[in-house]
Tab-separated table of C-alpha atoms in Angstrom:
chain	number	residue	atom	x	y	z
A	20	MET	CA	-16.116	-4.299	16.920
A	21	LYS	CA	-14.683	-5.075	13.805
A	22	ASP	CA	-17.766	-6.833	12.080
A	23	GLN	CA	-20.128	-3.739	13.429
A	24	LYS	CA	-18.132	-1.176	11.261
A	25	LYS	CA	-17.424	-3.803	8.596
A	26	ASN	CA	-21.740	-4.473	8.406
A	27	VAL	CA	-22.529	-1.044	8.351
A	28	PHE	CA	-21.026	-0.708	4.922
A	29	THR	CA	-22.130	-3.823	3.888
A	30	MET	CA	-25.866	-3.999	4.856
A	31	ASP	CA	-28.586	-3.423	2.646
A	32	VAL	CA	-29.715	0.334	2.131
A	33	ASP	CA	-33.221	1.664	1.611
A	34	VAL	CA	-33.087	4.075	-1.489
A	35	PRO	CA	-34.976	7.135	-0.134
A	36	GLU	CA	-37.995	8.128	-1.878
A	37	ILE	CA	-36.514	11.308	-3.159
A	38	VAL	CA	-33.714	9.367	-4.954
A	39	GLN	CA	-35.969	6.840	-6.476
A	40	GLN	CA	-38.477	9.861	-7.572
A	41	LYS	CA	-36.020	11.513	-9.493
A	42	ALA	CA	-34.535	8.609	-11.130
A	43	ASP	CA	-37.872	7.526	-11.984
A	44	SER	CA	-38.495	10.715	-14.074
A	45	VAL	CA	-35.239	10.379	-16.093
A	46	PHE	CA	-36.361	7.261	-16.612
A	47	SER	CA	-39.592	7.735	-18.064
A	48	GLN	CA	-37.898	10.846	-20.355
A	49	ILE	CA	-35.396	8.212	-21.530
A	50	GLU	CA	-38.593	5.648	-22.153
A	51	LYS	CA	-40.492	8.042	-24.126
A	52	GLU	CA	-37.401	9.102	-26.501
A	53	GLY	CA	-37.060	5.442	-26.999
A	54	LYS	CA	-40.339	5.208	-28.027
A	55	LEU	CA	-40.176	8.084	-30.222
A	56	MET	CA	-37.162	6.530	-31.739
A	57	LYS	CA	-39.132	2.854	-32.513
A	58	ILE	CA	-41.597	5.082	-34.396
A	59	LYS	CA	-39.459	6.602	-36.464
A	60	GLU	CA	-38.007	3.254	-37.128
A	61	LYS	CA	-40.949	1.674	-38.399
A	62	LYS	CA	-42.162	3.847	-40.939
A	63	SER	CA	-41.251	4.329	-44.347
A	64	PRO	CA	-39.297	7.460	-45.125
A	65	PHE	CA	-41.047	8.280	-47.980
A	66	THR	CA	-44.418	8.428	-46.325
A	67	ASN	CA	-45.482	10.299	-43.333
A	68	ARG	CA	-42.867	12.799	-43.599
A	69	LYS	CA	-44.334	15.546	-41.649
A	70	LEU	CA	-45.251	13.157	-38.856
A	71	ILE	CA	-41.899	12.391	-38.395
A	72	GLY	CA	-40.459	15.906	-38.453
A	73	LEU	CA	-43.095	16.426	-35.413
A	74	LEU	CA	-42.347	13.731	-33.951
A	75	ALA	CA	-38.461	14.375	-33.977
A	76	ALA	CA	-39.342	18.335	-33.217
A	77	GLY	CA	-41.362	16.802	-30.241
A	78	ALA	CA	-38.138	14.590	-28.780
A	79	ALA	CA	-35.998	17.220	-29.391
A	80	CYS	CA	-38.428	19.622	-27.219
A	81	ILE	CA	-38.178	17.061	-24.694
A	82	LEU	CA	-34.877	16.521	-24.600
A	83	LEU	CA	-34.172	20.002	-24.051
A	84	VAL	CA	-36.542	20.413	-21.423
A	85	CYS	CA	-35.136	17.267	-19.842
A	86	ALA	CA	-31.603	18.955	-20.116
A	87	VAL	CA	-32.651	22.191	-18.839
A	88	SER	CA	-34.445	20.988	-15.886
A	89	LEU	CA	-31.792	18.608	-14.918
A	90	THR	CA	-28.817	20.736	-15.200
A	91	ASN	CA	-30.240	23.704	-14.280
A	92	ASP	CA	-27.045	26.120	-13.597
A	93	ARG	CA	-24.649	23.564	-13.286
A	94	ALA	CA	-21.747	23.641	-15.407
A	95	THR	CA	-21.425	20.718	-18.062
A	96	ASN	CA	-18.472	18.609	-17.278
A	97	ASN	CA	-16.518	18.473	-20.308
A	98	LEU	CA	-14.161	16.248	-18.323
A	99	GLU	CA	-16.682	13.413	-19.204
A	100	ASN	CA	-15.243	13.269	-22.626
A	101	PRO	CA	-12.034	11.092	-21.102
A	102	LEU	CA	-14.783	8.601	-19.748
A	103	GLU	CA	-14.460	6.919	-23.172
A	104	GLN	CA	-12.605	4.008	-22.600
A	105	SER	CA	-9.436	2.714	-23.821
A	106	GLU	CA	-7.343	0.073	-23.363
A	107	ASP	CA	-4.687	1.676	-21.357
A	108	ASP	CA	-6.930	3.635	-19.007
A	109	PRO	CA	-10.665	2.766	-18.229
A	110	PHE	CA	-11.025	5.314	-15.547
A	111	ALA	CA	-11.928	8.497	-16.034
A	112	PHE	CA	-10.215	11.914	-14.646
A	113	LEU	CA	-11.098	12.917	-11.516
A	114	PRO	CA	-9.866	16.493	-11.128
A	115	ASP	CA	-7.105	17.139	-8.236
A	116	PHE	CA	-3.685	18.657	-7.680
A	117	SER	CA	-1.334	18.348	-5.209
A	118	LEU	CA	1.616	20.341	-4.491
A	119	THR	CA	5.290	19.836	-5.418
A	120	ALA	CA	8.424	20.898	-3.419
A	121	TYR	CA	11.234	22.283	-5.364
A	122	ALA	CA	14.191	21.098	-3.094
A	123	ALA	CA	13.127	17.538	-2.497
A	124	GLU	CA	15.417	15.444	0.023
A	125	PRO	CA	14.803	11.364	-0.501
A	126	ASN	CA	15.249	10.682	2.806
A	127	ILE	CA	12.930	13.540	4.517
A	128	GLY	CA	11.088	10.594	6.370
A	129	ASP	CA	7.316	9.518	7.000
A	130	LEU	CA	5.030	12.399	6.625
A	131	LYS	CA	1.515	12.155	7.165
A	132	ASP	CA	-1.183	12.552	3.720
A	133	GLY	CA	-1.739	16.018	2.745
A	134	GLN	CA	1.625	16.995	3.920
A	135	LEU	CA	4.806	18.253	2.400
A	136	MET	CA	8.075	19.409	3.727
A	137	LEU	CA	9.477	22.210	2.110
A	138	LEU	CA	13.524	22.609	2.431
A	139	ASN	CA	15.183	25.926	1.170
A	140	ALA	CA	17.051	26.083	-1.934
A	141	ASP	CA	19.483	29.008	-2.424
A	142	ALA	CA	17.633	32.063	-0.456
A	143	GLU	CA	19.029	35.792	-0.337
A	144	ASP	CA	17.187	39.031	1.315
A	145	GLY	CA	13.725	38.417	1.872
A	146	TYR	CA	13.704	35.420	-0.687
A	147	THR	CA	13.557	32.278	1.852
A	148	GLY	CA	14.123	29.520	-1.034
A	149	PHE	CA	11.152	27.367	0.387
A	150	LEU	CA	9.822	27.008	-2.999
A	151	PHE	CA	6.766	24.897	-4.196
A	152	ARG	CA	4.260	24.347	-7.092
A	153	PRO	CA	0.727	22.832	-7.642
A	154	GLU	CA	0.728	20.247	-10.021
A	155	GLY	CA	-1.967	18.435	-11.643
A	156	GLU	CA	-3.886	17.508	-14.930
A	157	GLY	CA	-5.670	20.133	-17.063
A	158	ILE	CA	-4.625	23.129	-14.941
A	159	THR	CA	-4.647	26.466	-16.821
A	160	GLY	CA	-4.597	28.938	-14.104
A	161	ILE	CA	-3.581	29.433	-10.335
A	162	ASN	CA	-4.343	31.582	-7.604
A	163	LEU	CA	-2.409	31.710	-4.241
A	164	SER	CA	-2.966	33.867	-1.079
A	165	LEU	CA	-1.211	34.007	2.370
A	166	ASP	CA	-2.513	35.131	5.332
A	167	LYS	CA	1.464	35.817	6.976
A	168	GLY	CA	4.278	37.271	5.136
A	169	GLU	CA	4.379	37.301	1.179
A	170	LEU	CA	4.801	35.368	-1.524
A	171	TYR	CA	7.461	35.507	-4.437
A	172	SER	CA	7.440	33.859	-8.019
A	173	VAL	CA	10.730	32.367	-9.672
A	174	THR	CA	12.152	30.730	-12.648
A	175	MET	CA	15.343	29.011	-12.906
A	176	GLU	CA	17.959	29.105	-15.690
A	177	GLN	CA	20.514	26.496	-15.654
A	178	THR	CA	24.425	27.944	-16.543
A	179	THR	CA	27.693	26.703	-16.293
A	180	GLU	CA	30.474	28.426	-13.803
A	181	GLU	CA	32.275	29.431	-16.769
A	182	ALA	CA	29.395	31.274	-18.616
A	183	LEU	CA	28.490	32.864	-15.462
A	184	LYS	CA	31.823	34.078	-14.872
A	185	ASP	CA	31.862	35.856	-18.283
A	186	TRP	CA	28.478	37.157	-17.414
A	187	LEU	CA	29.717	38.647	-14.152
A	188	ALA	CA	32.719	40.178	-15.518
A	189	GLN	CA	30.583	41.755	-18.240
A	190	GLY	CA	28.413	43.519	-15.573
A	191	MET	CA	25.483	41.231	-15.520
A	192	PRO	CA	23.600	42.163	-18.742
A	193	ASP	CA	20.004	41.733	-18.919
A	194	ILE	CA	19.640	42.283	-15.304
A	195	ASN	CA	18.181	45.690	-14.616
A	196	LEU	CA	19.440	45.956	-10.845
A	197	ASP	CA	17.806	49.231	-10.260
A	198	ASP	CA	14.764	49.437	-12.670
A	199	ASP	CA	12.446	47.082	-10.546
A	200	PRO	CA	12.983	46.933	-6.970
A	201	ASP	CA	10.486	43.576	-7.164
A	202	THR	CA	13.042	41.293	-8.969
A	203	HIS	CA	16.095	40.235	-7.708
A	204	THR	CA	18.739	37.390	-9.245
A	205	ILE	CA	20.258	34.636	-6.832
A	206	ILE	CA	23.038	32.861	-7.951
A	207	GLY	CA	22.751	29.453	-6.923
A	208	ASN	CA	25.193	27.229	-5.322
A	209	VAL	CA	27.955	25.706	-7.492
A	210	GLU	CA	26.514	21.953	-8.254
A	211	VAL	CA	29.014	19.646	-9.845
A	212	SER	CA	27.746	17.983	-12.591
A	213	GLY	CA	28.545	14.072	-13.534
A	214	THR	CA	29.650	14.889	-16.875
A	215	GLU	CA	33.215	14.064	-18.213
A	216	GLU	CA	34.111	18.032	-18.674
A	217	ALA	CA	33.661	18.289	-15.086
A	218	ALA	CA	31.640	21.130	-15.958
A	219	SER	CA	30.208	22.785	-12.854
A	220	LEU	CA	26.388	23.479	-13.293
A	221	GLN	CA	24.914	26.635	-11.370
A	222	THR	CA	21.468	27.684	-11.425
A	223	LEU	CA	20.108	31.452	-11.466
A	224	TYR	CA	16.919	32.026	-9.707
A	225	HIS	CA	15.100	34.915	-11.516
A	226	CYS	CA	12.555	35.975	-8.539
A	227	LYS	CA	9.993	38.570	-8.711
A	228	LYS	CA	8.061	39.581	-5.265
A	229	ARG	CA	4.204	39.043	-5.561
A	230	GLY	CA	2.389	40.314	-2.392
A	231	THR	CA	-0.051	38.074	-0.382
A	232	ASN	CA	-2.004	37.500	-3.296
A	233	VAL	CA	-0.912	35.684	-6.943
A	234	THR	CA	-2.949	35.135	-9.956
A	235	ASP	CA	-1.413	33.744	-12.695
A	236	LEU	CA	-2.009	31.453	-15.799
A	237	TYR	CA	-0.088	27.572	-15.056
A	238	LYS	CA	3.473	27.322	-16.283
A	239	ASP	CA	5.112	24.459	-14.990
A	240	SER	CA	8.518	26.155	-15.060
A	241	VAL	CA	7.172	28.814	-12.254
A	242	TYR	CA	7.855	28.113	-8.647
A	243	TYR	CA	6.447	30.015	-5.856
A	244	GLY	CA	8.120	30.612	-2.745
A	245	PHE	CA	7.507	32.598	0.790
A	246	TYR	CA	9.001	36.099	1.038
A	247	LEU	CA	9.825	37.776	4.343
A	248	PRO	CA	8.703	41.250	3.868
A	249	GLU	CA	11.071	42.515	6.818
A	250	ASN	CA	14.844	43.133	6.062
A	251	LEU	CA	16.721	40.883	8.595
A	252	GLU	CA	18.858	43.401	9.554
A	253	ASN	CA	16.343	45.508	11.473
A	254	LEU	CA	15.359	42.267	13.422
A	255	MET	CA	19.130	42.338	14.761
A	256	ASN	CA	20.366	44.203	18.015
A	257	SER	CA	23.359	43.887	20.067
A	258	GLU	CA	21.505	40.281	21.406
A	259	THR	CA	21.321	38.648	18.373
A	260	ASP	CA	23.272	37.317	15.756
A	261	LEU	CA	22.182	36.539	12.280
A	262	ALA	CA	21.125	33.217	12.567
A	263	GLU	CA	18.872	34.219	15.485
A	264	ALA	CA	17.553	36.903	13.345
A	265	TYR	CA	16.552	34.501	10.269
A	266	GLN	CA	15.199	32.188	12.869
A	267	ASN	CA	12.988	34.722	14.566
A	268	SER	CA	11.890	36.005	11.092
A	269	LEU	CA	10.995	32.489	10.131
A	270	LYS	CA	8.308	32.218	12.879
A	271	MET	CA	6.265	34.865	10.866
A	272	PHE	CA	5.295	31.875	8.689
A	273	GLU	CA	4.001	30.193	12.038
A	274	ASP	CA	0.565	28.960	11.751
A	275	ALA	CA	-0.059	30.935	8.617
A	276	THR	CA	-2.365	29.441	5.791
A	277	LEU	CA	-1.923	29.283	2.041
A	278	THR	CA	-4.927	29.136	0.134
A	279	VAL	CA	-4.306	27.461	-3.517
A	280	THR	CA	-7.020	27.546	-6.029
A	281	VAL	CA	-6.410	25.853	-9.641
A	282	ASN	CA	-8.542	26.447	-12.593
A	283	TYR	CA	-9.243	23.646	-14.939
A	284	GLU	CA	-9.670	23.741	-18.549
A	285	ASP	CA	-13.465	22.967	-18.322
A	286	GLY	CA	-13.837	26.282	-16.288
A	287	SER	CA	-14.071	24.574	-13.145
A	288	THR	CA	-11.865	25.350	-9.971
A	289	LEU	CA	-10.524	23.398	-6.824
A	290	THR	CA	-9.546	24.833	-3.646
A	291	LYS	CA	-7.402	23.589	-0.956
A	292	GLU	CA	-5.904	25.353	1.916
A	293	PHE	CA	-2.676	24.562	3.692
A	294	SER	CA	-1.294	25.591	7.340
A	295	LEU	CA	2.321	26.327	7.484
A	296	SER	CA	4.741	25.570	10.566
A	297	VAL	CA	8.344	26.175	11.033
A	298	ARG	CA	10.365	23.341	11.869
A	299	LYS	CA	14.436	22.764	12.448
A	300	LEU	CA	15.315	19.251	11.077
A	301	MET	CA	18.457	17.360	11.995
A	302	GLN	CA	21.248	16.642	9.349
A	303	ASP	CA	22.894	13.731	9.893
A	304	GLU	CA	26.871	13.240	9.918
A	305	ASN	CA	26.455	12.917	5.784
A	306	GLY	CA	24.495	15.994	5.385
A	307	GLU	CA	21.363	13.883	4.682
A	308	VAL	CA	18.176	15.692	6.156
A	309	THR	CA	15.813	13.887	8.198
A	310	GLN	CA	12.271	14.806	9.726
A	311	GLN	CA	13.422	14.441	13.233
A	312	GLU	CA	13.083	17.651	15.376
A	313	TRP	CA	16.403	19.250	16.205
A	314	LYS	CA	16.218	19.755	19.935
A	315	SER	CA	20.316	21.177	20.692
A	316	GLU	CA	23.454	21.755	19.863
A	317	GLU	CA	24.477	18.377	20.829
A	318	GLU	CA	22.638	16.648	18.253
A	319	GLY	CA	24.484	18.161	15.393
A	320	ALA	CA	23.627	20.415	12.727
A	321	TYR	CA	20.372	21.303	11.577
A	322	VAL	CA	18.401	22.972	8.484
A	323	TYR	CA	15.157	24.675	8.479
A	324	GLY	CA	11.988	23.368	6.895
A	325	ILE	CA	8.518	24.687	6.505
A	326	LEU	CA	5.944	22.107	6.675
A	327	LEU	CA	2.909	22.251	4.652
A	328	SER	CA	-0.164	20.502	6.181
A	329	GLU	CA	-3.676	20.495	4.055
A	330	LYS	CA	-6.222	21.525	6.206
B	8	MET	CA	-25.105	-16.705	-13.214
B	9	GLN	CA	-25.953	-12.575	-12.305
B	10	GLU	CA	-22.835	-11.369	-13.529
B	11	LYS	CA	-23.988	-12.954	-17.082
B	12	GLN	CA	-27.266	-11.312	-16.754
B	13	THR	CA	-26.003	-7.807	-16.089
B	14	ALA	CA	-23.369	-8.515	-18.939
B	15	THR	CA	-26.786	-9.151	-21.169
B	16	LEU	CA	-28.405	-5.907	-19.671
B	17	ILE	CA	-25.106	-3.815	-20.324
B	18	LYS	CA	-25.014	-5.151	-23.812
B	19	ARG	CA	-28.563	-4.392	-24.512
B	20	ALA	CA	-28.543	-1.178	-23.026
B	21	LYS	CA	-25.631	-0.409	-25.262
B	22	ARG	CA	-28.146	-1.168	-28.216
B	23	ARG	CA	-29.820	1.853	-26.934
B	24	GLU	CA	-33.106	-0.363	-25.301
B	25	THR	CA	-34.391	1.701	-22.782
B	26	ASN	CA	-35.947	-1.150	-20.804
B	27	ALA	CA	-32.372	-2.844	-20.518
B	28	PHE	CA	-30.894	0.191	-19.307
B	29	THR	CA	-33.713	1.330	-17.197
B	30	GLU	CA	-33.322	-2.303	-15.318
B	31	LEU	CA	-29.403	-1.842	-15.236
B	32	MET	CA	-29.257	1.275	-13.521
B	33	GLN	CA	-32.039	0.314	-10.698
B	34	LEU	CA	-29.559	-2.767	-10.097
B	35	TYR	CA	-26.986	-0.621	-9.645
B	36	MET	CA	-29.507	2.149	-7.574
B	37	LYS	CA	-28.217	1.544	-3.957
B	38	ASP	CA	-24.678	1.291	-5.030
B	39	MET	CA	-24.919	4.718	-6.223
B	40	TYR	CA	-26.537	5.932	-3.368
B	41	ARG	CA	-24.066	4.615	-1.072
B	42	VAL	CA	-20.978	6.266	-3.197
B	43	GLY	CA	-23.079	9.311	-3.476
B	44	LEU	CA	-23.920	9.554	0.026
B	45	ALA	CA	-20.183	9.187	0.973
B	46	ILE	CA	-19.013	12.317	-0.748
B	47	LEU	CA	-22.465	14.170	-0.166
B	48	MET	CA	-23.647	13.341	3.053
B	49	ASN	CA	-27.351	14.333	2.521
B	50	ASP	CA	-29.796	12.613	0.365
B	51	GLU	CA	-31.288	15.670	-1.771
B	52	ASP	CA	-27.850	16.142	-3.064
B	53	VAL	CA	-27.598	12.261	-3.935
B	54	ALA	CA	-30.487	12.259	-5.484
B	55	ASP	CA	-29.550	15.104	-7.592
B	56	ALA	CA	-26.192	13.534	-8.547
B	57	ILE	CA	-27.749	10.319	-9.185
B	58	GLN	CA	-30.098	11.675	-12.065
B	59	ASP	CA	-27.215	13.439	-13.708
B	60	THR	CA	-25.690	10.405	-13.398
B	61	ILE	CA	-28.227	7.927	-15.047
B	62	LEU	CA	-28.879	10.952	-18.007
B	63	THR	CA	-24.975	10.917	-18.520
B	64	CYS	CA	-24.678	7.202	-18.683
B	65	TRP	CA	-27.534	6.720	-21.085
B	66	GLU	CA	-25.733	9.716	-23.333
B	67	LYS	CA	-22.490	7.930	-23.100
B	68	ILE	CA	-22.894	4.317	-22.910
B	69	HIS	CA	-22.784	3.587	-26.528
B	70	THR	CA	-18.589	4.207	-25.847
B	71	LEU	CA	-18.263	2.311	-23.339
B	72	LYS	CA	-16.043	-0.681	-25.100
B	73	HIS	CA	-15.687	-2.932	-22.529
B	74	SER	CA	-18.701	-4.206	-20.519
B	75	ARG	CA	-16.558	-5.331	-17.648
B	76	TYR	CA	-15.963	-2.000	-16.529
B	77	PHE	CA	-19.390	-0.325	-16.563
B	78	GLN	CA	-19.569	-0.563	-12.868
B	79	THR	CA	-16.589	1.586	-12.378
B	80	TRP	CA	-17.092	3.659	-15.417
B	81	MET	CA	-20.644	4.741	-13.955
B	82	THR	CA	-19.254	5.109	-10.272
B	83	ARG	CA	-16.721	7.750	-11.964
B	84	ILE	CA	-19.287	9.758	-13.601
B	85	LEU	CA	-21.475	9.683	-10.519
B	86	MET	CA	-18.208	10.909	-8.577
B	87	ASN	CA	-17.690	13.581	-11.152
B	88	LYS	CA	-21.251	14.833	-10.437
B	89	CYS	CA	-21.047	14.798	-7.089
B	90	TYR	CA	-17.951	16.896	-6.907
B	91	ASP	CA	-19.787	19.234	-9.254
B	92	ILE	CA	-22.331	19.746	-7.014
B	93	ARG	CA	-20.001	20.208	-3.909
B	94	ARG	CA	-17.807	22.645	-5.703
B	95	LYS	CA	-21.270	24.849	-6.371
B	96	LYS	CA	-22.278	24.533	-2.634
B	97	GLN	CA	-18.865	25.571	-1.778
B	98	HIS	CA	-19.377	28.646	-3.607
B	99	PHE	CA	-22.323	29.780	-1.424
B	100	THR	CA	-21.063	32.533	0.716
B	101	SER	CA	-24.058	34.033	2.273
B	102	LEU	CA	-25.587	32.465	5.481
B	103	ASP	CA	-29.073	32.817	3.754
B	104	GLU	CA	-28.302	30.921	0.738
B	105	TRP	CA	-27.147	27.921	3.004
B	106	GLU	CA	-29.721	24.922	2.848
B	107	GLU	CA	-30.247	22.745	6.153
B	108	PRO	CA	-30.388	19.329	5.865
B	109	SER	CA	-33.940	18.257	5.020
B	110	ALA	CA	-36.235	17.469	7.962
B	111	GLU	CA	-37.203	14.096	6.057
B	112	ASP	CA	-33.544	12.798	6.012
B	113	HIS	CA	-34.386	9.522	8.091
B	114	TYR	CA	-33.343	7.012	5.679
B	115	ASN	CA	-30.388	4.743	6.701
B	116	LEU	CA	-28.975	6.435	9.823
B	117	GLU	CA	-26.824	3.685	10.772
B	118	LEU	CA	-24.795	4.245	7.588
B	119	LYS	CA	-25.046	8.073	7.973
B	120	GLU	CA	-23.983	7.725	11.167
B	121	ALA	CA	-20.590	5.640	10.434
B	122	LEU	CA	-20.244	7.879	7.726
B	123	GLY	CA	-20.619	11.086	9.716
B	124	ILE	CA	-17.695	10.003	12.251
B	125	LEU	CA	-14.984	10.364	9.516
B	126	ASP	CA	-13.442	12.657	6.900
B	127	GLU	CA	-14.330	12.858	3.250
B	128	LYS	CA	-11.409	11.047	2.002
B	129	TYR	CA	-11.836	8.117	4.346
B	130	ARG	CA	-15.415	7.769	3.708
B	131	ILE	CA	-15.072	7.305	0.083
B	132	ILE	CA	-12.342	4.608	0.442
B	133	LEU	CA	-14.244	2.670	2.863
B	134	VAL	CA	-17.453	3.026	0.718
B	135	LEU	CA	-15.440	1.665	-2.274
B	136	PHE	CA	-13.541	-1.112	-0.460
B	137	TYR	CA	-16.276	-2.300	1.771
B	138	SER	CA	-19.515	-1.784	0.291
B	139	GLU	CA	-18.730	-1.621	-3.491
B	140	GLY	CA	-15.852	-4.469	-3.350
B	141	TYR	CA	-13.340	-2.626	-5.291
B	142	HIS	CA	-9.683	-4.149	-4.262
B	143	ILE	CA	-6.911	-1.542	-3.274
B	144	ASP	CA	-5.455	-0.749	-6.619
B	145	GLU	CA	-8.681	-0.378	-8.448
B	146	ILE	CA	-9.374	2.139	-5.834
B	147	ALA	CA	-5.846	3.700	-6.282
B	148	GLN	CA	-7.039	4.026	-9.775
B	149	ILE	CA	-10.484	5.501	-9.515
B	150	LEU	CA	-9.039	7.895	-6.939
B	151	LYS	CA	-6.110	8.608	-8.914
B	152	ILE	CA	-4.034	8.574	-5.481
B	153	PRO	CA	-0.936	6.101	-4.417
B	154	LYS	CA	-2.094	2.564	-3.316
B	155	SER	CA	-0.149	3.442	-0.313
B	156	THR	CA	-2.465	6.444	0.305
B	157	VAL	CA	-5.421	4.077	-0.010
B	158	GLN	CA	-3.837	1.731	2.294
B	159	THR	CA	-3.216	4.354	4.983
B	160	ARG	CA	-6.632	5.910	4.593
B	161	LEU	CA	-8.530	2.592	4.949
B	162	GLN	CA	-6.214	1.647	8.235
B	163	ARG	CA	-6.993	5.032	9.423
B	164	GLY	CA	-10.435	5.156	8.820
B	165	ARG	CA	-10.949	1.537	10.280
B	166	LYS	CA	-9.312	2.929	13.397
B	167	LYS	CA	-11.639	6.116	13.747
B	168	LEU	CA	-14.283	3.843	13.813
B	169	ALA	CA	-13.162	1.328	15.916
B	170	ASP	CA	-12.400	4.165	18.379
B	171	TYR	CA	-15.722	5.550	18.040
B	172	TYR	CA	-17.710	2.187	18.334
B	173	LEU	CA	-15.495	1.595	21.522
B	174	ASP	CA	-16.552	5.059	23.355
B	175	GLU	CA	-19.918	4.477	22.507
B	176	LYS	CA	-19.650	1.299	24.161
B	177	GLY	CA	-17.881	2.814	27.460
B	178	GLY	CA	-14.805	1.096	26.536
B	179	THR	CA	-10.951	2.046	26.095
B	180	LYS	CA	-9.179	2.710	23.061
B	181	SER	CA	-6.667	0.317	21.560
């Protein structure tokens, strides 16, 4: 069996007629160009100028026809420029992108190819804190669409606890709480830094609702997250509590499809689709999140994660 | 000996000797065909990709600094051309625009059958590894993915093929 599949890849192949025909047509064009260049080199530059001019014009026409017929309506790939080799990187750039999570846990466990687990950063109201962004070389713009729930964008600002207290004491200037209902600033949990001053760092998440479809110029400082459009309190009744309401609300994203399209510098685009599923993940006694599915209270604490799987 | 002859051809092609260039590309025609097929899965599109690749290689070969990277360099150009063609085809939204595979597409059926079993991400790795003889770290550099991903996909691709052939023979899966 091993030999059978290996032989399939190493056995000789027949080059199809259509492949050879198209290759031959390019070879003959290149051959003509080569002959014209040789003729040009043999003649003295002080005689037969008219002939050289005609031949050069003829060569230019042939090359133009060749270029038009071969490329047709296919866009020129400017990415071929990086194919110019250097000692450090002999390999050409192949456009691609991946999604990166904002809150990455180091011991999340084995994920399959094309999977990304999002854990939530600081969340508030419908801003779930499950944040991601596309990453790749040469990206100039992005488009995101979600078929269940909504999206929001967020930029982060680092500040200290001290500065934050002053800011709050001044009534949070620069933040117009009433003007734009689609924006919201979340004050993140305090993180203790390792500096000698023992200053605490705080992250401010400046959030903006974006609906189900987002088109932006690419900025590596901007993350995107999943937004719950329905107010949690509306999901509560006498038989549910806030935690249960939150759990029920996250189910909105189950089997959702996130479509991500990136635009590159050369005008080309690449689209990927991701399916979403909501997971309850176990936390061990040290608070480390693992990939294991939380089953019951006997197994300890849990956190929510959203698993993105590339389709 | 063959490596030396290839290196000589590359040097002559860089000096714009058309005969040497044509001979060089003919030498790699089958390799290009396998790689193109792994991505595009039909002969007509592969023919277009190879045609574009030959022209680009002719235009750019004078920029090739190290002859030992020629095959890799050419493979990357070919892969870019293949992805261009595939991206263009993905923009077709109308059923009327969809092109049926050619009725004369009867070359290399066994290879096509094997490739057809696999997802594209496994196909290209198996072809680069088995057909083209690249090492795992070379494949990782070509595809710009981690080595571990290459190894995983190689393993999974092999398993899928193994399971398929077992089913064909009426056996049980391991």
